[in-house]
Amino acid sequence: MNHIEKDADNGRLQSFISLASRTIIKIGSHNFEIYDIGPKDILCPIICLPPCTCDATIYYELQLRLSKNGFRIISINYPRTYNANEFCESFMRLIHELQLTAVHLVGSSLGGFLAQKFYLYSMHMDCPVKSLILCNTFTDTSVFASHTSSRFMWLMPAFSLRMMVEYPAVANDADDATKLAMSMAKSQLNSMPQADLAARLTMNGMPDAVDVKGLQEADIIIIEVGDLDASYREHFGSVNRAYPNAKVAHLELGGQFPFLSRAEEFAAYMEVCMTCFILVLFLASSCYPCVDKDTLAYCLTFPARYIQYLEIGDFLSSPIFLPFKANSVFVPCQRNFRTRIDLVGHI
């Protein structure tokens, strides 16, 4: 991969490449490239779906941080599918091939759109989506409608396809992490094969929309970024409007790729989200349970809506105190609490 060669001096990226299990899995006529890191006996992993013009390694910082804390986290490169339904069918077969019992999906841009579509696709199947973590994404592809019909993108040369992609300019006063994240994304775009880019842009530009009514009971966390320009904030804000009961986390800075430029904060929010799937297991025995990393990694089961109030203690790298309620904003602070839970509703 050219972008990996260009970033050869990035020790953490090289560490990820050496630690993650990279596999190409053939599903029918489609090939999935996956990077799998963390304990392989966890059968309900986190799966990251990349933005339209980025590949799986865009999530390398997130994967390194979460796997260090005992999570199994997989990033994928899309097969050459040309619509969301075709992707969902192949993705479900991939999950069965990996013998997973359930998944948590992280998605940005096209990845977030496909995560929502797959949630609906899998609702009545034997491998449910436990939660969605959405960032800088959308519910309707109409805004990306191309002047060139999506049906003909597969015929276009790579340089023409790349010219169709417009990244917003990075502000002059943006920090180095935000600039480097944008640089890596552009490098991945420029090194992406024509057939892969054509398939992704076709899915991104094909008229389609998520049936958001079907996701109102889903466990969704939206991670929003404060330094996007007005047009992107308006477009991505449609996700907030679509899911009024979603939990909302706010990053003041981070740009288009906060899971890379603000990986530590992004990972902390994800850990909070994942923790809410396990802590209810301990309510019967104690009001103030101690949760270790092994338990955190192995018991991702119950939905977050049963937790109303949460204090997270030592087992997170950045301790967090927060009200875990619908529409709340998570604000990290450097305080050190034991775990406390108040249960709302019944399992």
PDB file of C-alpha atoms in Angstrom, residues 78-273:
ATOM      1  CA  TYR A  78     -14.995  -2.765   1.195  1.00  0.00           C
ATOM      2  CA  PRO A  79     -15.444  -5.333  -1.542  1.00  0.00           C
ATOM      3  CA  ARG A  80     -16.361  -4.047  -4.979  1.00  0.00           C
ATOM      4  CA  THR A  81     -20.073  -3.747  -4.363  1.00  0.00           C
ATOM      5  CA  TYR A  82     -22.113  -1.074  -6.112  1.00  0.00           C
ATOM      6  CA  ASN A  83     -25.102  -0.551  -3.833  1.00  0.00           C
ATOM      7  CA  ALA A  84     -25.849  -0.768  -0.121  1.00  0.00           C
ATOM      8  CA  ASN A  85     -27.953  -3.917  -0.323  1.00  0.00           C
ATOM      9  CA  GLU A  86     -25.235  -5.814  -2.179  1.00  0.00           C
ATOM     10  CA  PHE A  87     -22.745  -4.711   0.476  1.00  0.00           C
ATOM     11  CA  CYS A  88     -25.048  -5.776   3.317  1.00  0.00           C
ATOM     12  CA  GLU A  89     -25.491  -9.246   1.844  1.00  0.00           C
ATOM     13  CA  SER A  90     -21.733  -9.744   1.499  1.00  0.00           C
ATOM     14  CA  PHE A  91     -20.994  -8.229   4.904  1.00  0.00           C
ATOM     15  CA  MET A  92     -23.429 -10.594   6.612  1.00  0.00           C
ATOM     16  CA  ARG A  93     -21.691 -13.524   4.928  1.00  0.00           C
ATOM     17  CA  LEU A  94     -18.351 -12.169   6.165  1.00  0.00           C
ATOM     18  CA  ILE A  95     -19.678 -12.045   9.735  1.00  0.00           C
ATOM     19  CA  HIS A  96     -20.828 -15.649   9.432  1.00  0.00           C
ATOM     20  CA  GLU A  97     -17.445 -16.623   7.990  1.00  0.00           C
ATOM     21  CA  LEU A  98     -15.749 -15.055  11.033  1.00  0.00           C
ATOM     22  CA  GLN A  99     -18.236 -16.923  13.288  1.00  0.00           C
ATOM     23  CA  LEU A 100     -19.276 -13.761  15.138  1.00  0.00           C
ATOM     24  CA  THR A 101     -22.370 -13.709  17.341  1.00  0.00           C
ATOM     25  CA  ALA A 102     -22.972  -9.943  17.177  1.00  0.00           C
ATOM     26  CA  VAL A 103     -21.131  -6.750  16.263  1.00  0.00           C
ATOM     27  CA  HIS A 104     -20.728  -3.118  17.247  1.00  0.00           C
ATOM     28  CA  LEU A 105     -20.307  -0.896  14.178  1.00  0.00           C
ATOM     29  CA  VAL A 106     -18.271   2.294  13.883  1.00  0.00           C
ATOM     30  CA  GLY A 107     -18.758   4.306  10.716  1.00  0.00           C
ATOM     31  CA  SER A 108     -17.789   7.636   9.197  1.00  0.00           C
ATOM     32  CA  SER A 109     -19.064   9.134   5.930  1.00  0.00           C
ATOM     33  CA  LEU A 110     -20.025   6.224   3.639  1.00  0.00           C
ATOM     34  CA  GLY A 111     -19.098   3.839   6.454  1.00  0.00           C
ATOM     35  CA  GLY A 112     -21.674   5.401   8.756  1.00  0.00           C
ATOM     36  CA  PHE A 113     -24.335   5.229   6.061  1.00  0.00           C
ATOM     37  CA  LEU A 114     -23.612   1.540   5.418  1.00  0.00           C
ATOM     38  CA  ALA A 115     -23.593   0.833   9.164  1.00  0.00           C
ATOM     39  CA  GLN A 116     -27.141   2.191   9.426  1.00  0.00           C
ATOM     40  CA  LYS A 117     -28.259   0.215   6.379  1.00  0.00           C
ATOM     41  CA  PHE A 118     -26.731  -2.965   7.783  1.00  0.00           C
ATOM     42  CA  TYR A 119     -28.463  -2.468  11.131  1.00  0.00           C
ATOM     43  CA  LEU A 120     -31.795  -2.520   9.311  1.00  0.00           C
ATOM     44  CA  TYR A 121     -30.742  -5.429   7.094  1.00  0.00           C
ATOM     45  CA  SER A 122     -29.693  -7.569  10.073  1.00  0.00           C
ATOM     46  CA  MET A 123     -32.563  -6.776  12.442  1.00  0.00           C
ATOM     47  CA  HIS A 124     -34.277 -10.138  12.027  1.00  0.00           C
ATOM     48  CA  MET A 125     -31.194 -12.244  11.462  1.00  0.00           C
ATOM     49  CA  ASP A 126     -28.993 -14.245  13.790  1.00  0.00           C
ATOM     50  CA  CYS A 127     -26.162 -11.719  14.069  1.00  0.00           C
ATOM     51  CA  PRO A 128     -27.548  -8.492  15.485  1.00  0.00           C
ATOM     52  CA  VAL A 129     -25.863  -5.115  15.577  1.00  0.00           C
ATOM     53  CA  LYS A 130     -25.592  -4.215  19.258  1.00  0.00           C
ATOM     54  CA  SER A 131     -24.701  -0.557  18.770  1.00  0.00           C
ATOM     55  CA  LEU A 132     -23.823   2.082  16.191  1.00  0.00           C
ATOM     56  CA  ILE A 133     -21.130   4.711  16.678  1.00  0.00           C
ATOM     57  CA  LEU A 134     -21.555   7.332  13.967  1.00  0.00           C
ATOM     58  CA  CYS A 135     -19.281  10.251  13.125  1.00  0.00           C
ATOM     59  CA  ASN A 136     -19.426  12.767  10.274  1.00  0.00           C
ATOM     60  CA  THR A 137     -21.951  10.720   8.345  1.00  0.00           C
ATOM     61  CA  PHE A 138     -25.377  11.008   6.730  1.00  0.00           C
ATOM     62  CA  THR A 139     -28.724   9.293   6.271  1.00  0.00           C
ATOM     63  CA  ASP A 140     -29.353  10.208   2.621  1.00  0.00           C
ATOM     64  CA  THR A 141     -26.982  10.112  -0.355  1.00  0.00           C
ATOM     65  CA  SER A 142     -28.842  12.781  -2.335  1.00  0.00           C
ATOM     66  CA  VAL A 143     -26.346  15.489  -1.391  1.00  0.00           C
ATOM     67  CA  PHE A 144     -23.633  13.475  -3.156  1.00  0.00           C
ATOM     68  CA  ALA A 145     -25.585  13.045  -6.387  1.00  0.00           C
ATOM     69  CA  SER A 146     -22.991  13.242  -9.134  1.00  0.00           C
ATOM     70  CA  HIS A 147     -23.206  15.178 -12.364  1.00  0.00           C
ATOM     71  CA  THR A 148     -22.019  11.951 -13.946  1.00  0.00           C
ATOM     72  CA  SER A 149     -24.441   9.092 -13.582  1.00  0.00           C
ATOM     73  CA  SER A 150     -23.279   6.652 -10.928  1.00  0.00           C
ATOM     74  CA  ARG A 151     -23.906   3.840 -13.380  1.00  0.00           C
ATOM     75  CA  PHE A 152     -20.934   4.905 -15.499  1.00  0.00           C
ATOM     76  CA  MET A 153     -18.317   5.499 -12.813  1.00  0.00           C
ATOM     77  CA  TRP A 154     -16.830   2.053 -13.335  1.00  0.00           C
ATOM     78  CA  LEU A 155     -15.839   3.183 -16.845  1.00  0.00           C
ATOM     79  CA  MET A 156     -14.014   6.323 -15.696  1.00  0.00           C
ATOM     80  CA  PRO A 157     -10.229   6.394 -15.219  1.00  0.00           C
ATOM     81  CA  ALA A 158      -8.860   6.772 -11.707  1.00  0.00           C
ATOM     82  CA  PHE A 159      -7.687  10.386 -12.158  1.00  0.00           C
ATOM     83  CA  SER A 160     -11.201  11.441 -13.235  1.00  0.00           C
ATOM     84  CA  LEU A 161     -12.737   9.734 -10.214  1.00  0.00           C
ATOM     85  CA  ARG A 162     -10.255  11.447  -7.881  1.00  0.00           C
ATOM     86  CA  MET A 163     -11.169  14.819  -9.354  1.00  0.00           C
ATOM     87  CA  MET A 164     -14.762  14.203  -8.240  1.00  0.00           C
ATOM     88  CA  VAL A 165     -13.684  14.065  -4.579  1.00  0.00           C
ATOM     89  CA  GLU A 166     -13.510  17.399  -2.799  1.00  0.00           C
ATOM     90  CA  TYR A 167     -11.993  17.545   0.657  1.00  0.00           C
ATOM     91  CA  PRO A 168     -12.571  20.795   2.551  1.00  0.00           C
ATOM     92  CA  ALA A 169      -9.518  22.960   3.021  1.00  0.00           C
ATOM     93  CA  VAL A 170      -7.787  22.548   6.375  1.00  0.00           C
ATOM     94  CA  ALA A 171      -7.697  25.811   8.316  1.00  0.00           C
ATOM     95  CA  ASN A 172      -4.287  27.456   8.582  1.00  0.00           C
ATOM     96  CA  ASP A 173      -4.540  27.421  12.356  1.00  0.00           C
ATOM     97  CA  ALA A 174      -5.460  23.711  12.515  1.00  0.00           C
ATOM     98  CA  ASP A 175      -3.152  21.647  14.683  1.00  0.00           C
ATOM     99  CA  ASP A 176      -0.635  19.177  13.295  1.00  0.00           C
ATOM    100  CA  ALA A 177      -2.787  16.139  14.134  1.00  0.00           C
ATOM    101  CA  THR A 178      -5.686  17.441  12.032  1.00  0.00           C
ATOM    102  CA  LYS A 179      -3.367  18.289   9.130  1.00  0.00           C
ATOM    103  CA  LEU A 180      -1.676  14.891   9.262  1.00  0.00           C
ATOM    104  CA  ALA A 181      -5.039  13.099   9.318  1.00  0.00           C
ATOM    105  CA  MET A 182      -6.135  14.958   6.186  1.00  0.00           C
ATOM    106  CA  SER A 183      -2.780  14.234   4.553  1.00  0.00           C
ATOM    107  CA  MET A 184      -3.128  10.501   5.218  1.00  0.00           C
ATOM    108  CA  ALA A 185      -6.690  10.493   3.861  1.00  0.00           C
ATOM    109  CA  LYS A 186      -5.575  12.204   0.641  1.00  0.00           C
ATOM    110  CA  SER A 187      -2.691   9.769   0.310  1.00  0.00           C
ATOM    111  CA  GLN A 188      -5.096   6.860   0.600  1.00  0.00           C
ATOM    112  CA  LEU A 189      -7.376   8.393  -2.028  1.00  0.00           C
ATOM    113  CA  ASN A 190      -4.470   8.808  -4.450  1.00  0.00           C
ATOM    114  CA  SER A 191      -3.314   5.211  -3.972  1.00  0.00           C
ATOM    115  CA  MET A 192      -6.746   3.571  -4.197  1.00  0.00           C
ATOM    116  CA  PRO A 193      -7.212   1.330  -7.261  1.00  0.00           C
ATOM    117  CA  GLN A 194      -9.673   2.558  -9.883  1.00  0.00           C
ATOM    118  CA  ALA A 195     -12.080  -0.364  -9.426  1.00  0.00           C
ATOM    119  CA  ASP A 196     -12.286   0.119  -5.650  1.00  0.00           C
ATOM    120  CA  LEU A 197     -12.770   3.875  -5.912  1.00  0.00           C
ATOM    121  CA  ALA A 198     -15.420   3.493  -8.623  1.00  0.00           C
ATOM    122  CA  ALA A 199     -17.408   1.024  -6.510  1.00  0.00           C
ATOM    123  CA  ARG A 200     -17.277   3.249  -3.433  1.00  0.00           C
ATOM    124  CA  LEU A 201     -18.221   6.428  -5.280  1.00  0.00           C
ATOM    125  CA  THR A 202     -21.072   4.553  -6.943  1.00  0.00           C
ATOM    126  CA  MET A 203     -22.446   3.472  -3.547  1.00  0.00           C
ATOM    127  CA  ASN A 204     -21.923   6.996  -2.247  1.00  0.00           C
ATOM    128  CA  GLY A 205     -23.723   8.608  -5.185  1.00  0.00           C
ATOM    129  CA  MET A 206     -26.457   6.049  -5.813  1.00  0.00           C
ATOM    130  CA  PRO A 207     -29.836   7.538  -4.747  1.00  0.00           C
ATOM    131  CA  ASP A 208     -30.565   5.867  -1.422  1.00  0.00           C
ATOM    132  CA  ALA A 209     -31.689   6.715   2.092  1.00  0.00           C
ATOM    133  CA  VAL A 210     -31.841   5.080   5.501  1.00  0.00           C
ATOM    134  CA  ASP A 211     -35.292   4.275   6.878  1.00  0.00           C
ATOM    135  CA  VAL A 212     -34.532   6.125  10.098  1.00  0.00           C
ATOM    136  CA  LYS A 213     -37.852   5.102  11.666  1.00  0.00           C
ATOM    137  CA  GLY A 214     -36.483   1.592  11.900  1.00  0.00           C
ATOM    138  CA  LEU A 215     -33.543   2.730  14.022  1.00  0.00           C
ATOM    139  CA  GLN A 216     -35.345   4.733  16.702  1.00  0.00           C
ATOM    140  CA  GLU A 217     -34.840   1.930  19.235  1.00  0.00           C
ATOM    141  CA  ALA A 218     -31.220   1.327  18.236  1.00  0.00           C
ATOM    142  CA  ASP A 219     -28.377   2.118  20.604  1.00  0.00           C
ATOM    143  CA  ILE A 220     -26.670   4.955  18.766  1.00  0.00           C
ATOM    144  CA  ILE A 221     -23.905   7.265  19.847  1.00  0.00           C
ATOM    145  CA  ILE A 222     -23.114  10.233  17.610  1.00  0.00           C
ATOM    146  CA  ILE A 223     -19.654  11.762  17.904  1.00  0.00           C
ATOM    147  CA  GLU A 224     -19.817  15.276  16.500  1.00  0.00           C
ATOM    148  CA  VAL A 225     -16.941  17.632  15.751  1.00  0.00           C
ATOM    149  CA  GLY A 226     -17.013  21.371  16.382  1.00  0.00           C
ATOM    150  CA  ASP A 227     -14.516  22.638  13.801  1.00  0.00           C
ATOM    151  CA  LEU A 228     -16.225  21.514  10.578  1.00  0.00           C
ATOM    152  CA  ASP A 229     -17.311  24.222   8.155  1.00  0.00           C
ATOM    153  CA  ALA A 230     -20.965  25.255   8.100  1.00  0.00           C
ATOM    154  CA  SER A 231     -22.012  23.185   5.074  1.00  0.00           C
ATOM    155  CA  TYR A 232     -20.616  19.965   6.540  1.00  0.00           C
ATOM    156  CA  ARG A 233     -22.110  20.684   9.964  1.00  0.00           C
ATOM    157  CA  GLU A 234     -25.517  21.135   8.357  1.00  0.00           C
ATOM    158  CA  HIS A 235     -25.233  17.931   6.334  1.00  0.00           C
ATOM    159  CA  PHE A 236     -23.900  15.775   9.163  1.00  0.00           C
ATOM    160  CA  GLY A 237     -26.390  17.398  11.530  1.00  0.00           C
ATOM    161  CA  SER A 238     -29.148  15.508   9.720  1.00  0.00           C
ATOM    162  CA  VAL A 239     -28.053  12.419  11.667  1.00  0.00           C
ATOM    163  CA  ASN A 240     -28.710  14.200  14.970  1.00  0.00           C
ATOM    164  CA  ARG A 241     -32.140  15.230  13.758  1.00  0.00           C
ATOM    165  CA  ALA A 242     -32.909  11.701  12.554  1.00  0.00           C
ATOM    166  CA  TYR A 243     -32.119  10.135  15.952  1.00  0.00           C
ATOM    167  CA  PRO A 244     -33.364  12.434  18.721  1.00  0.00           C
ATOM    168  CA  ASN A 245     -32.835   9.712  21.340  1.00  0.00           C
ATOM    169  CA  ALA A 246     -29.214   9.066  20.409  1.00  0.00           C
ATOM    170  CA  LYS A 247     -26.425   9.863  22.811  1.00  0.00           C
ATOM    171  CA  VAL A 248     -24.219  12.684  21.600  1.00  0.00           C
ATOM    172  CA  ALA A 249     -20.520  13.144  22.306  1.00  0.00           C
ATOM    173  CA  HIS A 250     -18.797  16.360  21.292  1.00  0.00           C
ATOM    174  CA  LEU A 251     -15.213  16.941  20.198  1.00  0.00           C
ATOM    175  CA  GLU A 252     -14.270  20.591  19.992  1.00  0.00           C
ATOM    176  CA  LEU A 253     -11.611  19.901  17.343  1.00  0.00           C
ATOM    177  CA  GLY A 254     -10.813  17.013  15.038  1.00  0.00           C
ATOM    178  CA  GLY A 255     -11.780  17.882  11.468  1.00  0.00           C
ATOM    179  CA  GLN A 256     -13.091  15.285   9.041  1.00  0.00           C
ATOM    180  CA  PHE A 257     -11.195  12.384  10.616  1.00  0.00           C
ATOM    181  CA  PRO A 258     -11.380  12.767  14.412  1.00  0.00           C
ATOM    182  CA  PHE A 259     -10.894   9.023  14.982  1.00  0.00           C
ATOM    183  CA  LEU A 260      -7.333   9.659  13.753  1.00  0.00           C
ATOM    184  CA  SER A 261      -6.610  13.256  14.765  1.00  0.00           C
ATOM    185  CA  ARG A 262      -8.288  12.908  18.194  1.00  0.00           C
ATOM    186  CA  ALA A 263      -7.910   9.159  18.654  1.00  0.00           C
ATOM    187  CA  GLU A 264      -7.449   9.281  22.437  1.00  0.00           C
ATOM    188  CA  GLU A 265     -10.692  11.183  23.046  1.00  0.00           C
ATOM    189  CA  PHE A 266     -12.556   9.184  20.407  1.00  0.00           C
ATOM    190  CA  ALA A 267     -11.395   5.917  21.974  1.00  0.00           C
ATOM    191  CA  ALA A 268     -12.425   7.111  25.442  1.00  0.00           C
ATOM    192  CA  TYR A 269     -15.960   7.801  24.233  1.00  0.00           C
ATOM    193  CA  MET A 270     -16.084   4.390  22.588  1.00  0.00           C
ATOM    194  CA  GLU A 271     -14.937   2.697  25.788  1.00  0.00           C
ATOM    195  CA  VAL A 272     -17.749   4.406  27.665  1.00  0.00           C
ATOM    196  CA  CYS A 273     -20.225   3.206  25.036  1.00  0.00           C
TER     197      CYS A 273
END
